[in-house]
XYZ file of C-alpha atoms in Angstrom:
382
model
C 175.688 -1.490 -54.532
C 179.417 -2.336 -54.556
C 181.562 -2.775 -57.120
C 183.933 -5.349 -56.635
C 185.929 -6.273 -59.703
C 185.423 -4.999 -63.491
C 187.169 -6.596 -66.189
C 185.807 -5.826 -70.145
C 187.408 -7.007 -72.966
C 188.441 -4.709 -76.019
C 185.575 -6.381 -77.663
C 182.967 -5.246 -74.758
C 182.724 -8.577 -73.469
C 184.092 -9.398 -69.730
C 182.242 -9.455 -66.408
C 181.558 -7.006 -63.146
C 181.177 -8.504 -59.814
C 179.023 -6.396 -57.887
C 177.466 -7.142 -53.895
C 174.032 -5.853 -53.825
C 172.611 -3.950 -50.609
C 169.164 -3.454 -50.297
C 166.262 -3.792 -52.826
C 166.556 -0.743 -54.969
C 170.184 -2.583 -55.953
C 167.505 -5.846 -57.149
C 165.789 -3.445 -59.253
C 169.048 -2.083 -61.093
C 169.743 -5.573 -61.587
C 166.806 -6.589 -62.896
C 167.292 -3.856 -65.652
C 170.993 -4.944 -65.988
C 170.626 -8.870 -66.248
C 169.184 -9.493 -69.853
C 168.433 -13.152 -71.243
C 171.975 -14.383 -72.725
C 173.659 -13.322 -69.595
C 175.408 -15.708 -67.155
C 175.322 -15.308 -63.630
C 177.979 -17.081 -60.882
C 176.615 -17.020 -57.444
C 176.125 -19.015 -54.300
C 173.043 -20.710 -53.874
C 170.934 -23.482 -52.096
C 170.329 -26.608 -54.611
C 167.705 -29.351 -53.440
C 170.205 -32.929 -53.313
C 168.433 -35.915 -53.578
C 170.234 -39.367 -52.478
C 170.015 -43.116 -51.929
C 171.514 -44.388 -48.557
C 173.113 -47.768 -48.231
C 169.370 -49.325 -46.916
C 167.832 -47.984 -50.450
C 165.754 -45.150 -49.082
C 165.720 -42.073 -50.420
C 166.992 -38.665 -48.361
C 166.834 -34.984 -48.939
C 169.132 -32.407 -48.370
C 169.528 -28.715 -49.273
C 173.368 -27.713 -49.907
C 174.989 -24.190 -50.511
C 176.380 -24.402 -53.530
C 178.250 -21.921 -56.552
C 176.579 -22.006 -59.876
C 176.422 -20.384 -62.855
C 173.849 -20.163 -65.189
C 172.837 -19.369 -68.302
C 170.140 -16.735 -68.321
C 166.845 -17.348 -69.604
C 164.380 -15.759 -67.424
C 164.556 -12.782 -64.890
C 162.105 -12.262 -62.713
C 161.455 -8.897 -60.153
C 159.291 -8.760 -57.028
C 159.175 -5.545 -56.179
C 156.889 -5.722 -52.781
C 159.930 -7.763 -51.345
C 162.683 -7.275 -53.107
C 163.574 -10.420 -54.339
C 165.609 -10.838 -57.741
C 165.211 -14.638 -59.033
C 166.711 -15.825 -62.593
C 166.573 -19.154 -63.893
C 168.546 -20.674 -66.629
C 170.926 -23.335 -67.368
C 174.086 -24.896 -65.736
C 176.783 -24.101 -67.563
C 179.400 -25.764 -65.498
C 179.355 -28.936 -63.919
C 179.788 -29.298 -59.862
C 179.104 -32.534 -58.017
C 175.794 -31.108 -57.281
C 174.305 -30.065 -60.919
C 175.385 -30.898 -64.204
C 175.395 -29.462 -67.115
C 172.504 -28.231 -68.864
C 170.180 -28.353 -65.490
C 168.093 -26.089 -64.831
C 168.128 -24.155 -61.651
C 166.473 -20.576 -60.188
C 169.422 -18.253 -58.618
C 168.042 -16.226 -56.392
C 170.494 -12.986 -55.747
C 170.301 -12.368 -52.063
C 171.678 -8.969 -50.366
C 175.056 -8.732 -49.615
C 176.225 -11.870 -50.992
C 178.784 -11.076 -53.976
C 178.424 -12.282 -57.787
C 179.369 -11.976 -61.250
C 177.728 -10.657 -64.216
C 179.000 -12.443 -67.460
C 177.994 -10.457 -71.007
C 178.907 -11.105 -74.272
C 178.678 -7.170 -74.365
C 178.584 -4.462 -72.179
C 176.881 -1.689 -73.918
C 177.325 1.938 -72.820
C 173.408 2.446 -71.264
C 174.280 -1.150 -69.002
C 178.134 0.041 -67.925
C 176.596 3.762 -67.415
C 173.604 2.115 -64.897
C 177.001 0.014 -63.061
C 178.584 3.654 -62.874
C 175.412 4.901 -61.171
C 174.227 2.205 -58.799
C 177.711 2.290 -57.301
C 177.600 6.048 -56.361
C 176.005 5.915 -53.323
C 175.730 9.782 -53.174
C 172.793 9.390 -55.751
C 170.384 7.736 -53.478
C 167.457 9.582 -52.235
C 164.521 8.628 -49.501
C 161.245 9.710 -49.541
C 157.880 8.932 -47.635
C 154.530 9.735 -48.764
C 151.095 8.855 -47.158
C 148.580 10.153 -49.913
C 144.780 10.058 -48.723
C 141.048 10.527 -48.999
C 138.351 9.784 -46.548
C 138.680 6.318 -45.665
C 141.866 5.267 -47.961
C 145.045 5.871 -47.564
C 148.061 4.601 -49.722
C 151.501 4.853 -47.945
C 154.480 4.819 -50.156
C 158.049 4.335 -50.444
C 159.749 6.833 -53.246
C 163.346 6.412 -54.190
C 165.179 7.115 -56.931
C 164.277 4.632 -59.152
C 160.924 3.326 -57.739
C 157.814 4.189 -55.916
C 156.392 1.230 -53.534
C 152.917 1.270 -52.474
C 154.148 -0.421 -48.685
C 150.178 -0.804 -47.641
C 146.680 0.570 -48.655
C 144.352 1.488 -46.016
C 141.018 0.932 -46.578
C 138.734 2.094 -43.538
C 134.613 2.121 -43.756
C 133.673 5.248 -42.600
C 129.787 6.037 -41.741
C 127.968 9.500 -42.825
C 128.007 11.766 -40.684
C 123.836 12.128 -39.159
C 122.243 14.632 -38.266
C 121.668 14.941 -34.398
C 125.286 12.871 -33.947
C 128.187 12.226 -35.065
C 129.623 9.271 -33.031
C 129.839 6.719 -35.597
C 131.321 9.295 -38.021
C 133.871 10.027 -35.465
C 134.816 6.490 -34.615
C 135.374 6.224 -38.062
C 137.610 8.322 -38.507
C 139.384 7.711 -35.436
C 140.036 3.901 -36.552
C 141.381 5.198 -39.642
C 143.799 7.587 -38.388
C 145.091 4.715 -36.039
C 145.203 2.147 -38.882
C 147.198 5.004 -40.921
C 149.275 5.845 -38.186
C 150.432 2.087 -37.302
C 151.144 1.105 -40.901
C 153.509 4.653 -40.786
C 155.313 3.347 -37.882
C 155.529 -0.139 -39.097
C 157.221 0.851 -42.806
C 158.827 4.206 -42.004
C 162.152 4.893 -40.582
C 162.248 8.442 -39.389
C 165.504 8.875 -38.553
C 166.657 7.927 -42.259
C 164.048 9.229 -44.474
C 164.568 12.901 -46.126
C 160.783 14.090 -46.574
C 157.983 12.350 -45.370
C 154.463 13.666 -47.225
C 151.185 13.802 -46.391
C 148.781 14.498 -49.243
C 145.410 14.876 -49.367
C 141.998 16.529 -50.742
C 140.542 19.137 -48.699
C 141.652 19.454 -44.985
C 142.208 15.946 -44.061
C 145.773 16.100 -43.839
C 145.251 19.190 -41.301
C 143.484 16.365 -39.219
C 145.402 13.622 -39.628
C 148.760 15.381 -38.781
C 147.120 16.806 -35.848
C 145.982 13.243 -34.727
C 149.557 12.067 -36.157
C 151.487 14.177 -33.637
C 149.149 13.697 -31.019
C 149.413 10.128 -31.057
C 153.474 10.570 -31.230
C 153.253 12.476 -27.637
C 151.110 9.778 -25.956
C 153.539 7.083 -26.992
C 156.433 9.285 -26.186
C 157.712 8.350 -29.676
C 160.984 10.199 -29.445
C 161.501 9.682 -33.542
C 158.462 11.083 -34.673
C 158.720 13.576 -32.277
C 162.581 14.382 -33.211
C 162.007 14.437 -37.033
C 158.603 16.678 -37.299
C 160.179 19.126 -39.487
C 159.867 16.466 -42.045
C 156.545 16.271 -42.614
C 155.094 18.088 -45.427
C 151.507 18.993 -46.310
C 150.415 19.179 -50.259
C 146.904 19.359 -51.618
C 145.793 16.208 -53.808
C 142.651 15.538 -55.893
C 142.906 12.169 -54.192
C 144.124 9.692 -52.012
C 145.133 7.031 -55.045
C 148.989 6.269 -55.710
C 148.187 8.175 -59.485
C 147.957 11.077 -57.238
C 151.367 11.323 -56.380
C 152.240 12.737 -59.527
C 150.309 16.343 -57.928
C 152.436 15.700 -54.922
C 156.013 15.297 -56.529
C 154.606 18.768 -58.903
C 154.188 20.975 -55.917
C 156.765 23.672 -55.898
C 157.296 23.129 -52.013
C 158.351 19.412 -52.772
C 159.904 19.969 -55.985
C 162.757 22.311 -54.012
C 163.162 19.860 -51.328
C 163.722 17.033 -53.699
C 165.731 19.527 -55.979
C 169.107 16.901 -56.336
C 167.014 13.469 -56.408
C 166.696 11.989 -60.094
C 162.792 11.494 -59.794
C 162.393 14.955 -59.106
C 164.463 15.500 -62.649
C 162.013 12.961 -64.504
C 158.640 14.832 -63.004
C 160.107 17.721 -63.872
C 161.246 16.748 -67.393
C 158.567 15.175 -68.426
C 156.375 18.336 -67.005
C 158.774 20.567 -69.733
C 157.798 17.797 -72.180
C 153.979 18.496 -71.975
C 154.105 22.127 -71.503
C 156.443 22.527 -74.756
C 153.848 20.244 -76.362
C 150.941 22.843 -75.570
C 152.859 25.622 -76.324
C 155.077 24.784 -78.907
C 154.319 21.208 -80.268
C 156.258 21.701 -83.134
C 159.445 21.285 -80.424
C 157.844 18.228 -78.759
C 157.950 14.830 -80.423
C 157.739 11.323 -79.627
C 157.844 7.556 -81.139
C 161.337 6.256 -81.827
C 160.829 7.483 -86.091
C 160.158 10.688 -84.520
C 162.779 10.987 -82.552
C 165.330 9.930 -84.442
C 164.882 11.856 -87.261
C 165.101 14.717 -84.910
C 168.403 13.560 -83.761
C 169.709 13.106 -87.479
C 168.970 17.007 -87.821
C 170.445 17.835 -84.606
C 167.937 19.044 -83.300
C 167.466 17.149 -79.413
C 167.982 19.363 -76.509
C 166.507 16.626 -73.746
C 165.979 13.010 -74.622
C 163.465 11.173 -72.879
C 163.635 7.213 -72.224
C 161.935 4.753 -70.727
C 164.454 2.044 -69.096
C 162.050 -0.533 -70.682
C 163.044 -0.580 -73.659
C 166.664 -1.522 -72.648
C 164.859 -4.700 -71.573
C 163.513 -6.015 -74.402
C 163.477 -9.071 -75.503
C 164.741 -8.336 -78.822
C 167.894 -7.720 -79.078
C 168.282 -5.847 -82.228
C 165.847 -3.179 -80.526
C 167.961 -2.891 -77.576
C 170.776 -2.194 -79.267
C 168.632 0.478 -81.355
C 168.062 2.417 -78.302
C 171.265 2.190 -76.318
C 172.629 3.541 -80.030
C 170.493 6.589 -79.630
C 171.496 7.282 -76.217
C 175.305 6.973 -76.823
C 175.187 8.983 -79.765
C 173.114 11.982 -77.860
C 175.488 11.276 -74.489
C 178.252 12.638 -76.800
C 176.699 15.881 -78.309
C 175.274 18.785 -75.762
C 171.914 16.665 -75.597
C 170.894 15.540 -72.265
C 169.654 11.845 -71.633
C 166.926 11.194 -68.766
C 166.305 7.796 -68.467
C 162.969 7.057 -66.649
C 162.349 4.548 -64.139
C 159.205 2.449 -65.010
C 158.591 2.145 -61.738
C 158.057 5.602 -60.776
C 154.537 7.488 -61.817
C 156.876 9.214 -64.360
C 157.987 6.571 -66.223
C 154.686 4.787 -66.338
C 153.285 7.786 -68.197
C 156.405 8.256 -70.422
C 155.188 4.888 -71.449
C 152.045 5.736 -72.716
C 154.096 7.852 -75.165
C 155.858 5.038 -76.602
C 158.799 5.390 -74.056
C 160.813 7.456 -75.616
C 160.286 11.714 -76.466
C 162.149 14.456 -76.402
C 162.278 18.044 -76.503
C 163.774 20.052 -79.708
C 166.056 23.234 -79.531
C 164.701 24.243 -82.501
C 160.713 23.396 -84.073
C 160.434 21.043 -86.743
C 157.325 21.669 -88.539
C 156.664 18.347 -90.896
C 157.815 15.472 -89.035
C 154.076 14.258 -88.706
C 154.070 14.764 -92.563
C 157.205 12.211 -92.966
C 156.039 9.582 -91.184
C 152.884 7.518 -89.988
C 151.927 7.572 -86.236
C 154.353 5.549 -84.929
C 153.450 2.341 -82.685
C 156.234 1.047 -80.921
């Protein structure tokens, strides 16, 4: 991402204009861009008009809009950003108060417009713009017949394609049908590798699976590199990395990204700090649970006392709906940013973050036990 201009008012108000670069920038949008926002971009509006005969032609004409923001909308599989809302200026083309879908497109500059730029939404800007911070990780996770091949960056993990490959039993007296099998789904695994993985730019690329099966694969893997006289497999083998998994399901990526051997590789990368925080989170909670809390009542109390060594957050919950909640959180984390706490913020889109979800989306781990917090308070929902 590239920042472009930043102007905020004494009052937090103002706007950024930022030129997005690839899809991982669409996601940080999509967490930035909140309901209430306006957006000015370029964009392609359908033009209806009558000629002089009284027929009636179409046209579609690049236009600049902007937009009040009432919906935001994220595909991950492609990357595409869209955002609909009203006009809230008036070009020959739209007037005001039409509606109209933006769609951000890489590379092409706009502006963010917010009434307020809160510290959480100026510290993501501060991020997104370092380009140091971005990591690249491949992963091919697999069982006997399915294979999921993945994406992992900082802030999300993409399934890119699932595999799924019949394989018969192996019978007794042969084996040919068994072996054709597997030989279709090795070749099915290895195109889809080829087809979403770029070698030459990719850090660590993973192959996980239960038993020996990633023995076999990478065996047929390389194999099938030398016959094609694929010089960028053949370049970048040092790469690949083998890790035992209960399974070949996405889930099982959290085992892989767990594994000591990956865990050092992917030492600097932020996902490795949310597996690896969120591991301290459940082992203090065994141990010590007394030091491990979670549910915003929880936690907050906590903080009142002083008492937060590592907050834990999911970036959900800077997306709500509700404003008042929002600011709740972003509170929390500005208050903690200042003290010796530290603040991980967890991508929902990583295996991390989903499960830091199922624990309300937000934890954290105490310097110091707290005995009766479940006494104060009723389980708390949110």
């Amino acid at each position: 991402m590239k920042l472009i201009r930043k102007y905020i008012e004494k009052d937090s108000s103002g706007y950024i204009k930022l030129i997005p670069e690839d899809s991982e920038d669409m996601w940080h949008l999509y967490n930035l861009i909140l309901k209430g926002d306006r957006i000015n971009a370029s964009t392609i509006r359908g033009i209806k008009s009558e000629t002089a005969t009284g027929s009636v032609s179409s046209e579609r004409v690049r236009t600049r809009l902007t937009i009040l923001v009432e919906e935001v909308f994220f595909d991950v599989q492609v990357g595409v950003l869209r955002i609909n809302g009203k006009s809230t200026q008036q070009n020959k083309y739209v007037q005001i108060g039409q509606y109209h879908t933006l769609d951000l497109e890489v590379n092409q500059p706009f502006e963010i417009y917010k009434p307020d730029w809160d510290f959480v939404s100026l510290q993501r800007v501060s991020e997104i713009c370092d380009v140091a911070k971005k990591a690249d990780v491949a992963a091919v996770v697999m069982q006997e017949g399915l294979a999921n091949l993945c994406l992992i960056t900082q802030y999300m993990t993409i399934v890119k394609q699932r595999i799924q490959v019949p394989i018969p039993r192996k019978r007794f007296g042969s084996s040919t049908l068994h072996e054709k099998g597997f030989s279709n789904f090795f070749q099915k695994v290895y195109t889809a590798i080829k087809q979403h993985i770029d070698f030459s730019f990719i850090k660590v690329f993973i192959i996980a699976s239960p038993g020996f099966l990633r023995e076999e694969f990478v065996e047929y893997f390389n194999s099938a590199a030398l016959r094609n006289e694929d010089k960028q497999i053949i370049e970048n083998k040092s790469k690949i990395v083998l890790i035992h998994t209960s399974s070949g399901h996405k889930s099982a990526l959290e085992e892989v990204l767990r594994d000591p051997v990956i865990v050092a590789k992917l030492a600097t990368t932020k996902y490795a700090l949310e597996v690896s925080t969120l591991d301290k989170f459940y082992k203090m909670m065994n141990s010590d649970p007394n030091r491990a809390v979670y549910g915003y009542k929880h936690v907050l109390k906590a903080a009142d006392m002083g008492a937060i060594g590592t907050l834990l957050i999911a970036d959900t919950l800077f997306r709500s709906p509700d404003i008042s909640k929002r600011k709740t959180y972003v509170n929390l984390v500005q208050s903690l940013s200042k003290t010796r706490s530290t603040v991980v913020i967890f991508s929902s889109l990583h295996v991390s973050g989903e499960q830091l979800n199922q624990l309300t989306g937000v934890a954290a781990i105490l310097n110091f036990p707290i005995p009766d917090l479940d006494e104060d308070f009723s389980a708390d929902s949110e």
